[in-house]
Coordinates of C-alpha atoms and ligand atoms in Angstrom, one line a residue:
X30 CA -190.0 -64.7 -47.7
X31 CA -193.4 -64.6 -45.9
X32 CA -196.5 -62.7 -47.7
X33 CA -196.2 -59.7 -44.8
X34 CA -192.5 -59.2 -45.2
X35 CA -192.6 -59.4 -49.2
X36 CA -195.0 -56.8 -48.4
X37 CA -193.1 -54.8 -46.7
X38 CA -190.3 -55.1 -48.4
X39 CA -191.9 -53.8 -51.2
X40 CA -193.7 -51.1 -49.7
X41 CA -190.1 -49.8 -48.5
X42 CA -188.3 -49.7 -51.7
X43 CA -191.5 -48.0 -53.4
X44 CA -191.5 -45.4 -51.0
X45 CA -188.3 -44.5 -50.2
X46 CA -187.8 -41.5 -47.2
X47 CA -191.0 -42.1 -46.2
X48 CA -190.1 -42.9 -42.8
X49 CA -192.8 -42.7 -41.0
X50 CA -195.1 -44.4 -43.0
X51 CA -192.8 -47.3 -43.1
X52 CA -193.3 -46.7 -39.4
X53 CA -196.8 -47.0 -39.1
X54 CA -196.5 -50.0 -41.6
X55 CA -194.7 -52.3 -40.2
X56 CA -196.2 -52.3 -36.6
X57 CA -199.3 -53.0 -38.0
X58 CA -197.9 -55.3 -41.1
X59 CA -196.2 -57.4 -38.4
X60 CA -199.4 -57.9 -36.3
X61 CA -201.3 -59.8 -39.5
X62 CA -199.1 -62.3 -40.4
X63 CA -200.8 -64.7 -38.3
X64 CA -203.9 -64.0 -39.9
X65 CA -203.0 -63.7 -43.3
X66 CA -201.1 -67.1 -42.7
X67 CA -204.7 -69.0 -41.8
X68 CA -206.5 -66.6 -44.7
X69 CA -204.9 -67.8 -47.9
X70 CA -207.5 -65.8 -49.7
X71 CA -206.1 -62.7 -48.6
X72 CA -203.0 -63.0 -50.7
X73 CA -204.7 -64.4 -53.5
X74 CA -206.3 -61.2 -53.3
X75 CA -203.9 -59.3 -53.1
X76 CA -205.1 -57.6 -50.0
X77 CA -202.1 -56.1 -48.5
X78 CA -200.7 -54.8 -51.8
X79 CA -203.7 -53.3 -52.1
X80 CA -204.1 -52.1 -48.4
X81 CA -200.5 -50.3 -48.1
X82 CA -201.5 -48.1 -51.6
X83 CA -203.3 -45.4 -51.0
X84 CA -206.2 -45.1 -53.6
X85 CA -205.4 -41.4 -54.2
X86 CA -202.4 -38.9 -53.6
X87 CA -203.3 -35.1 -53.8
X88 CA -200.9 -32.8 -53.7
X89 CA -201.2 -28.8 -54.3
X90 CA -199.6 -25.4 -54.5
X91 CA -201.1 -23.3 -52.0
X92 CA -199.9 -19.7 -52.5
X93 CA -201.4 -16.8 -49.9
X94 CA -200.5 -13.2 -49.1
X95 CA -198.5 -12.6 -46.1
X96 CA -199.3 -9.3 -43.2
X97 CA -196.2 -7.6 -45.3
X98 CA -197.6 -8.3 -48.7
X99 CA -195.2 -11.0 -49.8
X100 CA -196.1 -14.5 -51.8
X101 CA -195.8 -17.4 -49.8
X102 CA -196.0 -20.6 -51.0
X103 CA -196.7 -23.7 -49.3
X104 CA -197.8 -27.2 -50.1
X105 CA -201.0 -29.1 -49.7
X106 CA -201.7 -32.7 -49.3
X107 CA -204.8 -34.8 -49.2
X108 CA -204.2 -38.7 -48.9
X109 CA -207.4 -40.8 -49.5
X110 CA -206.0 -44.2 -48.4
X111 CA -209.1 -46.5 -48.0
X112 CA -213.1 -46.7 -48.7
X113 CA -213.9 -50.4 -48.5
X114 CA -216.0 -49.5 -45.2
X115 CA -217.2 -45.9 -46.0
X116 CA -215.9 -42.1 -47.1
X117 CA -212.7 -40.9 -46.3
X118 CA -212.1 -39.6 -43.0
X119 CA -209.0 -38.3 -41.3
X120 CA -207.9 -34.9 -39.9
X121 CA -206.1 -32.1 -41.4
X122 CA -202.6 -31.1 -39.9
X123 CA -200.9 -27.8 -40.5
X124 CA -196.9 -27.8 -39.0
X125 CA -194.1 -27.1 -40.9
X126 CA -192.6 -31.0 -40.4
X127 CA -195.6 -32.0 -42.4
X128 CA -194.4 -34.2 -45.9
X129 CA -195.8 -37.3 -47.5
X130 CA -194.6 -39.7 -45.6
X131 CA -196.0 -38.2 -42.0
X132 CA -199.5 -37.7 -43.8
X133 CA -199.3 -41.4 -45.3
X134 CA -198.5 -42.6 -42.2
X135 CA -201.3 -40.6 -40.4
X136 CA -203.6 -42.3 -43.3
X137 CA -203.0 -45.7 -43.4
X138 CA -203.5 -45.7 -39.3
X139 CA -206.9 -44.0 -39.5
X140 CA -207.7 -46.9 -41.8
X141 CA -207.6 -49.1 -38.6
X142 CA -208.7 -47.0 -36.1
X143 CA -212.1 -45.6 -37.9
X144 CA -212.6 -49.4 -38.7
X145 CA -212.3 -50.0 -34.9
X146 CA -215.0 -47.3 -34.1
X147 CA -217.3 -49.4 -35.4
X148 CA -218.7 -47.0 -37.8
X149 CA -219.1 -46.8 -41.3
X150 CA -215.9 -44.5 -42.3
X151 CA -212.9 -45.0 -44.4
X152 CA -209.6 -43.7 -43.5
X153 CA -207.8 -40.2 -45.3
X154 CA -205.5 -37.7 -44.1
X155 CA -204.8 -34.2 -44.9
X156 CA -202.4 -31.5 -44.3
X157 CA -200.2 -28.7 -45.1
X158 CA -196.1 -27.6 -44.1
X159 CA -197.9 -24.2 -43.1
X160 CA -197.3 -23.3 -39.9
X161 CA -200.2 -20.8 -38.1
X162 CA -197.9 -20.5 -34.8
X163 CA -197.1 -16.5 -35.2
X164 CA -199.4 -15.8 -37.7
X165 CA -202.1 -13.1 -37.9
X166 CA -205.6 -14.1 -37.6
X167 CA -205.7 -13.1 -41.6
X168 CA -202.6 -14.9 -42.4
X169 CA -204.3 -17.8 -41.3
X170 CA -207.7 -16.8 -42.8
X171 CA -205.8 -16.0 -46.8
X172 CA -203.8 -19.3 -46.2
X173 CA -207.0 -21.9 -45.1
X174 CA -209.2 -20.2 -47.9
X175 CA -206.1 -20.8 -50.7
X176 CA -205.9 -24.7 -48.9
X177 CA -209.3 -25.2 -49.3
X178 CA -210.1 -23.4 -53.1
X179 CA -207.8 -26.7 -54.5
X180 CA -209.2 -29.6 -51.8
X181 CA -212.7 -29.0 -52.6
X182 CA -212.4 -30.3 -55.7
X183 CA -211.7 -33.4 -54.1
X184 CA -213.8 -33.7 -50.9
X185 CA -217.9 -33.7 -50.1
X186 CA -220.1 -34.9 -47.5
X187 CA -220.1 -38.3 -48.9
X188 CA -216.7 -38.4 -50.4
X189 CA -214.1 -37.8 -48.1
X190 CA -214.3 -35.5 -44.3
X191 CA -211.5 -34.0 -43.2
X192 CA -211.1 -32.5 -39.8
X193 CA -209.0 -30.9 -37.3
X194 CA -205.5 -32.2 -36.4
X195 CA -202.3 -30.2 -35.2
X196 CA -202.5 -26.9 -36.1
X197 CA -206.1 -27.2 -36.7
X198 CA -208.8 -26.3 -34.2
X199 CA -212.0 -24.4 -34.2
X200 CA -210.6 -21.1 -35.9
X201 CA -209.1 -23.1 -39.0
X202 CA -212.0 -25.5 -39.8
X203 CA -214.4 -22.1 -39.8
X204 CA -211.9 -20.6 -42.1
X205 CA -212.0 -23.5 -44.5
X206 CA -216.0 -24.3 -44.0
X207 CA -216.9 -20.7 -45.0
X208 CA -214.5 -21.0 -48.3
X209 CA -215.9 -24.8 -49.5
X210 CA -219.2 -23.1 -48.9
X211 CA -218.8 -20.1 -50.7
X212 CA -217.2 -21.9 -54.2
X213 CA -219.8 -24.8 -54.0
X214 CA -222.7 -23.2 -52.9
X215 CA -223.4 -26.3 -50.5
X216 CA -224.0 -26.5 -46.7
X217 CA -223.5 -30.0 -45.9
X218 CA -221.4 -31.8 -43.3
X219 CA -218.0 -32.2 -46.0
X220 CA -216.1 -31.5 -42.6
X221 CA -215.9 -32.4 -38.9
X222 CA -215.1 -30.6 -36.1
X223 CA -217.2 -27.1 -37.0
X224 CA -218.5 -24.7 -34.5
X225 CA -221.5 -25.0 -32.9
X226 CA -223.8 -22.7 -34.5
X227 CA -222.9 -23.9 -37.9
X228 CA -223.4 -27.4 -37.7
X229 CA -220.6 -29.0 -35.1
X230 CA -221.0 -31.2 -33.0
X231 CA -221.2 -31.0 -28.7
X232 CA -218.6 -33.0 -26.5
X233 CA -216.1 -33.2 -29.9
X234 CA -213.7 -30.5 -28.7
X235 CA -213.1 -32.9 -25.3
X236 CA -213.6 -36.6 -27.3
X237 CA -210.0 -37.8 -28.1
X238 CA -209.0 -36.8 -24.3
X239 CA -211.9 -38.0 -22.9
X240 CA -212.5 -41.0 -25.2
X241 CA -208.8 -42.0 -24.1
X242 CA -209.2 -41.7 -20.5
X243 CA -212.5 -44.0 -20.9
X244 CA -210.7 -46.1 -22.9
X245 CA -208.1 -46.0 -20.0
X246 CA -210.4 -46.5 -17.5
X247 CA -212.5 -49.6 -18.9
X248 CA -208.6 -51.4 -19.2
X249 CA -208.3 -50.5 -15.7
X250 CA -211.9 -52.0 -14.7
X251 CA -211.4 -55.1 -16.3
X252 CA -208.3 -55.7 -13.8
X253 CA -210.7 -54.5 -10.6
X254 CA -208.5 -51.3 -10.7
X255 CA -209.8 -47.3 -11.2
X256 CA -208.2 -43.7 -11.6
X257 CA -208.7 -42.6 -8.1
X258 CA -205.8 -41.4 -6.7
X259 CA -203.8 -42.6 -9.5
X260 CA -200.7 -40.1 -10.3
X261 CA -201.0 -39.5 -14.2
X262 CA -198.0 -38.0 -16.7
X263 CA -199.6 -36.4 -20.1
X264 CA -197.2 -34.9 -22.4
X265 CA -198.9 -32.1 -24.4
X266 CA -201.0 -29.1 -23.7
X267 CA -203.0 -28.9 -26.8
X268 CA -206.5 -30.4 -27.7
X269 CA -206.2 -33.9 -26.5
X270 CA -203.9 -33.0 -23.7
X271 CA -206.0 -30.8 -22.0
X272 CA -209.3 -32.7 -22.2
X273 CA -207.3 -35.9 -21.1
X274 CA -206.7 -33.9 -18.0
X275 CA -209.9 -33.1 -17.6
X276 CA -211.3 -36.0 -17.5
X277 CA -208.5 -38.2 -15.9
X278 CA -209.1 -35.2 -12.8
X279 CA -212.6 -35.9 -12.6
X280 CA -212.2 -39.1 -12.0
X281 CA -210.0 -38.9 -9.4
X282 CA -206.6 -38.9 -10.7
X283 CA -203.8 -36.9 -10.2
X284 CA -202.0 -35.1 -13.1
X285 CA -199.1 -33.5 -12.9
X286 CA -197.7 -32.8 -16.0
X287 CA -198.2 -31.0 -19.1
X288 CA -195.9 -29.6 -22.0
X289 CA -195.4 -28.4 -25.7
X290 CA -192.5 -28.4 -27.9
X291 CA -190.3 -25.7 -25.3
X292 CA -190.5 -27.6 -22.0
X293 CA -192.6 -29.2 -19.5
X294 CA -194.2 -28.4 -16.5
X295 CA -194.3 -30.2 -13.5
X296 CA -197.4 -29.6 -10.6
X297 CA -197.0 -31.9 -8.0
X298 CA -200.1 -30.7 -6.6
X299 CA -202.0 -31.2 -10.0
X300 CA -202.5 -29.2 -12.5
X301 CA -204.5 -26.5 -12.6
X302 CA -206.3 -26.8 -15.4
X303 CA -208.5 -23.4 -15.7
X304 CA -204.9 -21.9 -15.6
X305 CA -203.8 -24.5 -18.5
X306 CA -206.8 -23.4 -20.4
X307 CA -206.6 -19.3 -20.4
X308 CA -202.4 -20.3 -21.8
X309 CA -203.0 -22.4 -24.3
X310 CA -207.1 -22.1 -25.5
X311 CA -207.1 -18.2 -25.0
X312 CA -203.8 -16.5 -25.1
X313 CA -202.4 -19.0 -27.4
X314 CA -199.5 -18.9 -25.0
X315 CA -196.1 -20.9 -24.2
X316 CA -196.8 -23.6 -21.2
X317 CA -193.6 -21.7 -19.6
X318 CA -196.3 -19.3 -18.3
X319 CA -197.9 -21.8 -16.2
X320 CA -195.4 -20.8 -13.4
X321 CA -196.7 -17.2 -13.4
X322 CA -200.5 -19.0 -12.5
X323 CA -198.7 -21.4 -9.9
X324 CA -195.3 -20.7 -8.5
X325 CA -194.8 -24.0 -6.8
X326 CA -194.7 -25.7 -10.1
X327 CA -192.0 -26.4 -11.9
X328 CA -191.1 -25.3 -15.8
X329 CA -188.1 -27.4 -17.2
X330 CA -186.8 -26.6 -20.8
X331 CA -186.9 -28.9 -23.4
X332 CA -188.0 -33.2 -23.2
X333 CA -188.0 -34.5 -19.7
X334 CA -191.8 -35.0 -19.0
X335 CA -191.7 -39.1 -19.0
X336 CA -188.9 -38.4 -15.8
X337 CA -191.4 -37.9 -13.8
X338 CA -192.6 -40.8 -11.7
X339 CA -196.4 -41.7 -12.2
X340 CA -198.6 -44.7 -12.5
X341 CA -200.4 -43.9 -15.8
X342 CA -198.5 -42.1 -18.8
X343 CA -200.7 -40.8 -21.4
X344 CA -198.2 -39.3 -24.6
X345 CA -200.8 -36.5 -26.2
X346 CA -197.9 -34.3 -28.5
X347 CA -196.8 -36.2 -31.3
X348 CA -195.2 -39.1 -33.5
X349 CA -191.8 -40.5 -31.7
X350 CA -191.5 -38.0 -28.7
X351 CA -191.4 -41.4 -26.5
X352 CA -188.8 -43.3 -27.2
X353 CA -186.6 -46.3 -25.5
X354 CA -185.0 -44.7 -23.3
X355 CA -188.0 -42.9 -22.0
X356 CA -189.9 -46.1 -21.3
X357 CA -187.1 -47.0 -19.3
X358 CA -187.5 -44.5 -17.3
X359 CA -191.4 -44.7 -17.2
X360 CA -190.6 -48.7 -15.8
X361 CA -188.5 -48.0 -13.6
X362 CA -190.4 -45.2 -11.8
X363 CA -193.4 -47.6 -11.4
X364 CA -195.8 -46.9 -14.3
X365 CA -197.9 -49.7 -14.6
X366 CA -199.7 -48.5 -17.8
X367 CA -199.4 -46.3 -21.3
X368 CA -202.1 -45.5 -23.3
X369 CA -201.4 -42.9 -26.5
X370 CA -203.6 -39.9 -27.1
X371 CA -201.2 -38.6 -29.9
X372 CA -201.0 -40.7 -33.1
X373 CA -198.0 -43.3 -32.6
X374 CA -196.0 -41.2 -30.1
X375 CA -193.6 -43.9 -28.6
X376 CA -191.4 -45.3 -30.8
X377 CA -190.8 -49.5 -32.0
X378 CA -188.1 -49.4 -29.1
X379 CA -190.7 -48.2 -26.7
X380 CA -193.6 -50.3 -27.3
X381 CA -191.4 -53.4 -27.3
X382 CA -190.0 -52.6 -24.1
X383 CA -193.3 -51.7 -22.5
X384 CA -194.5 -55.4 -24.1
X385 CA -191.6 -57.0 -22.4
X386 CA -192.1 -55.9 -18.8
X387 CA -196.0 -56.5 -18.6
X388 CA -196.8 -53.0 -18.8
X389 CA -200.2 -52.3 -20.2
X390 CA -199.8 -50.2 -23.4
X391 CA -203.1 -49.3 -25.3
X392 CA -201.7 -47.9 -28.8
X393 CA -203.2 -44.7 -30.3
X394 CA -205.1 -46.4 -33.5
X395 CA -207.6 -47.4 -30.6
X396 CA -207.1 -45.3 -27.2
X397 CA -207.3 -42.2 -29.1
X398 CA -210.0 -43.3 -31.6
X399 CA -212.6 -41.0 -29.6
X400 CA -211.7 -37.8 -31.6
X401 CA -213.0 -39.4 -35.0
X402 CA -215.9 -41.4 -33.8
X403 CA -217.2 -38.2 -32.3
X404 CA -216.7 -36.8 -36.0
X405 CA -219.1 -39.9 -37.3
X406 CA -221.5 -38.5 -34.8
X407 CA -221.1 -35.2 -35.9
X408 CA -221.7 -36.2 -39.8
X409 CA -225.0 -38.7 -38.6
X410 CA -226.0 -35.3 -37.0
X411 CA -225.4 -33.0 -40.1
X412 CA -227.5 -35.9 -42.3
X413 CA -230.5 -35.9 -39.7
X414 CA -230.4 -32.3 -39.8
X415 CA -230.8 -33.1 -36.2
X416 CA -228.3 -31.4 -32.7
X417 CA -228.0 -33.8 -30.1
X418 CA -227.2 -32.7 -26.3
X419 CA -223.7 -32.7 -24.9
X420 CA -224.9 -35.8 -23.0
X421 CA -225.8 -37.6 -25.4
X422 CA -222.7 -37.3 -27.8
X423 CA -220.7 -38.1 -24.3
X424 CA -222.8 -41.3 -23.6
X425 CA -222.0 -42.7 -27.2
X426 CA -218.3 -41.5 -26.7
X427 CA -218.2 -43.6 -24.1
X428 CA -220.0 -46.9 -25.4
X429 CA -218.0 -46.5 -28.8
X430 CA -214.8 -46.4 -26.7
X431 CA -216.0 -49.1 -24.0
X432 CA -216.6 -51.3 -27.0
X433 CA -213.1 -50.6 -28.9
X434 CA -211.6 -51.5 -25.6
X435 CA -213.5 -54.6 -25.4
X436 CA -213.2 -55.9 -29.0
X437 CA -209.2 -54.9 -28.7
X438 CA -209.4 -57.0 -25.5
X439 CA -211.3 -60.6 -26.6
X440 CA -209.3 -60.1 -30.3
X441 CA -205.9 -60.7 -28.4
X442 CA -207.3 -63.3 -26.0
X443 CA -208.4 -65.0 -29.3
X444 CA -205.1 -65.6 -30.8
X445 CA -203.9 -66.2 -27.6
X446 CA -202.5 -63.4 -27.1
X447 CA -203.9 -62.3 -24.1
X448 CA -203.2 -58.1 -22.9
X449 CA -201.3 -57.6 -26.0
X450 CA -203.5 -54.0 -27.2
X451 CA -201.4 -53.5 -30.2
X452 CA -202.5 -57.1 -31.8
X453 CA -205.6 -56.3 -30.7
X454 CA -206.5 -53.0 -32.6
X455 CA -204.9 -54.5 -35.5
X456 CA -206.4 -57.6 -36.3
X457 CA -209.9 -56.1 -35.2
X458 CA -209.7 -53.1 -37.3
X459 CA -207.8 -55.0 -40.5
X460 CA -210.3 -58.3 -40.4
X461 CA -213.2 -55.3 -40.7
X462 CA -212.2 -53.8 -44.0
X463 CA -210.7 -56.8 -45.7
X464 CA -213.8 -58.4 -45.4
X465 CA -215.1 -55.4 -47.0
X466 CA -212.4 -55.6 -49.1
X467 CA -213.0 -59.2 -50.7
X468 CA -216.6 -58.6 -51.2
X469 CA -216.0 -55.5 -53.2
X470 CA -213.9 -57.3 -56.1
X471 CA -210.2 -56.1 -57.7
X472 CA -210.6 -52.5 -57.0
Ligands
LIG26 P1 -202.5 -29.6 -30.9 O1 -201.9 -28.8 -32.0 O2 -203.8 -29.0 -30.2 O3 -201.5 -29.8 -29.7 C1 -200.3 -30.5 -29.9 C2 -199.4 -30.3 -28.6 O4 -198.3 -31.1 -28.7 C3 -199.0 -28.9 -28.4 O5 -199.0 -28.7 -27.0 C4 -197.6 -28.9 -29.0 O6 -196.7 -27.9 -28.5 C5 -197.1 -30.3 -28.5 N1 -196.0 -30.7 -29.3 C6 -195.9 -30.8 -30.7 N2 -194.7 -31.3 -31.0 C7 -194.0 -31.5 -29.8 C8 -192.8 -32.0 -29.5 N3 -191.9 -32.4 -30.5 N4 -192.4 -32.2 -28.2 C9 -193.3 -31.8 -27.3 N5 -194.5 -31.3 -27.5 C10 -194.9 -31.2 -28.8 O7 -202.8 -31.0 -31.4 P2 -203.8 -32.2 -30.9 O8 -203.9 -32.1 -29.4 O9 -205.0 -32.1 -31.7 O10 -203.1 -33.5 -31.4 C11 -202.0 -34.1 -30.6 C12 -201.8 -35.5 -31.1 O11 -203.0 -36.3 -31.0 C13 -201.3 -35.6 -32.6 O12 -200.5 -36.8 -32.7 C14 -202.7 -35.9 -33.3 O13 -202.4 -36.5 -34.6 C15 -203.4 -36.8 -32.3 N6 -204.8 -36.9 -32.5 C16 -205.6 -35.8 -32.4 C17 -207.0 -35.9 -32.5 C18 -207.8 -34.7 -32.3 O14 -209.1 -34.9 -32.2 N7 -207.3 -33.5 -32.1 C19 -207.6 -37.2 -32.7 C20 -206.7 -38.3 -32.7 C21 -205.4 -38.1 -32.6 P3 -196.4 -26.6 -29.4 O15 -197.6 -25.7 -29.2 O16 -195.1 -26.1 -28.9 O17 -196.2 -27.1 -30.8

């Protein structure tokens, strides 16, 4: 049996269940046998053994009070997969599908991706089954302070950053800030993603959409090609979603989808997105409403959104909610390129077929890599003690994600395997920190 597949082999039986993360394991497993194969060293090392281990597994009680004065009880995780290239660094995610595979699986990707940013970050994930849809302001409030009493104990400013992920925006992060702060007594930059006036960071609310559509858009300039007048599916309606719009609109592009886990709507006059907005960032709405803003729109209940014909599909929901038969329909409607906003949203069947009928498919460990990068720049800002403009932040957004697109890009070409993204981002962001990892010894 080859190194990779003994590898994976292993990885499957030690972790059985863990679906997911056998997922996320093999697409990128698969990519580096033909580096491993001319790297000898790398075995003798025992790199991948290493590499597919997380270093640490935390996992908690978190018990709160509900509105009615009952116990509840859910549970915590905190996976600190990798710190050859720098501290921990990977997103928090509160939904009630959350287990240890989906946050392994979350990990081991960010490995890859914050090594593509080109910054010095290592790759963690975090996460809870709690679910803040429904909840009071002070459910959510007595459930992130109980989270955070048992992770800080494991995080810090050099140690490990967690941020924002599903489930966890703005209000979350300043429930979980003000509890670290209060039990340590520290105001430091331990997480990513804050509000303004405490420490956060301009332009990182919009950098995962707008990081993917100028990742998106330098893939399209290397071909002579732009956004303008392009017609653009996104699937989603939350914080990549929307600020993919944005930016895909500015530029000229015409979206006309959106959705969340109910249905999807369909604009063909392109959405509006001030309307999008007030749903979803102010009401904390269902995208059903949509029609009430624009009744020539369309709502649809349940999947559906990759019917729609377009040239560009950008998935910006979840893991697996693209799968084969989905890209068939994308192909055969005429989309000529997918790049993911979500964290691996189309499935192994999808990405194969995409590869097999020379559409362009940028997968999310680098077209969605904007999010985090802009967290690096919040965490430089926090150690300066320094608040740089919006324009600034956006103008290294956009060379960090210029650059990812490029490296992907020439990495591919170099292994002759020109166009192929997913090798790309792979092999860039693996030969990073296993260099890393050979010069740092056994550990
Ligand atoms: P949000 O919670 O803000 O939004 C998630 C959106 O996806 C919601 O509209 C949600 O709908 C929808 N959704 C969830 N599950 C499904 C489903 N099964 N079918 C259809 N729609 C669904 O999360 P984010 O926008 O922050 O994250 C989206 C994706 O991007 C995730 O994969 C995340 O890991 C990834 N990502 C996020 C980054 C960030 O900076 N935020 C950085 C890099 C990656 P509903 O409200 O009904 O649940």
């Amino acid at each position: 049996m080859s190194y990779v597949k003994d590898v994976l082999a292993q990885l499957v039986s030690r972790n059985p269940g863990e679906k997911e993360f056998h997922q996320a394991a093999e697409e990128v497993l698969d990519s580096l046998a033909v580096i491993t194969e001319k790297n000898p060293q790398f075995q003798k090392a025992g790199l991948l053994e290493r590499l597919v281990e997380p270093e640490r597994q935390i996992m908690f009680r978190v018990p709160w009070v509900d509105d009615n004065g009952n116990v509840q009880v859910n549970r915590g995780f905190r996976v600190q997969f990798n710190n050859a290239i720098g501290p921990y660094k990977g997103g928090i995610r509160f939904h009630p599908s959350v287990n240890l595979g989906i946050i392994k699986f979350l990990g081991f990707e960010q490995i890859f991706k914050n090594s593509l940013t080109g910054l010095p970050i290592g790759g963690g994930k975090g996460g809870s089954d709690f679910d803040p849809k429904g909840k009071s302001d002070r459910e959510v409030m007595a459930f992130c302070q109980s989270f955070m009493t048992e992770l800080c104990k494991y995080i810090g400013a050099d140690v490990d950053v967690p941020a924002g992920d599903i489930g966890v925006g703005g209000r979350e992060i300043g429930y979980m800030y003000g509890q670290y702060k209060r039990i340590t007594g520290l105001y430091e930059g331990f997480l990513t993603g804050k509000g303004i006036p405490y420490g956060g960071s301009l332009a990182r609310t919009e950098a995962t959409g707008y990081g993917l559509v100028y990742f998106v858009e330098a893939m399209l300039e290397r071909r002579g090609d732009s956004f303008k007048d392009k017609t653009v599916v996104v699937s989603g309606s939350g914080n990549v979603a929307i600020y993919a719009i944005e930016k895909a609109q500015q530029l000229g592009a015409k979206v006309v989808t959106a959705c969340d886990s109910t249905g999807y709507i369909y604009d063909k006059d392109g959405i509006d997105l001030a309307a999008l907005k007030e749903i979803k960032e102010v009401k904390r709405g269902r995208i059903k409403e949509y029609v009430q803003y624009r009744p020539n729109a369309e709502y649809h209940d349940g999947v559906g959104v990759w019917s729609v014909p377009c040239d560009i599909a950008l998935p910006c929901a979840t893991q697996n909610e693209l799968c084969g038969e989905d890209a068939k329909m994308l192909v055969k409607n005429g989309c000529k390129l997918v790049a993911e906003g979500a964290n691996m949203p189309s499935t192994p069947e999808a990405v194969a077929y995409f590869q097999e009928n020379g559409i362009l498919f940028a997968p999310g460990k680098a077209a969605n890599a904007g999010g985090v990068a802009t967290s690096a720049l919040e965490m430089s800002q926090n150690s300066m003690r320094l608040h740089w403009t919006f324009e600034e932040v956006d103008a290294k957004l956009k060379g960090i994600m210029r650059n990812i697109e490029a490296t992907t890009s020439e990495v591919s070409k170099e292994y002759g395997m020109e166009n192929n993204y997913v090798f790309g981002a792979n092999a860039a962001g693996f030969l990073k920190v296993a260099n890393a990892m050979m010069a740092q010894g056994i550990v």
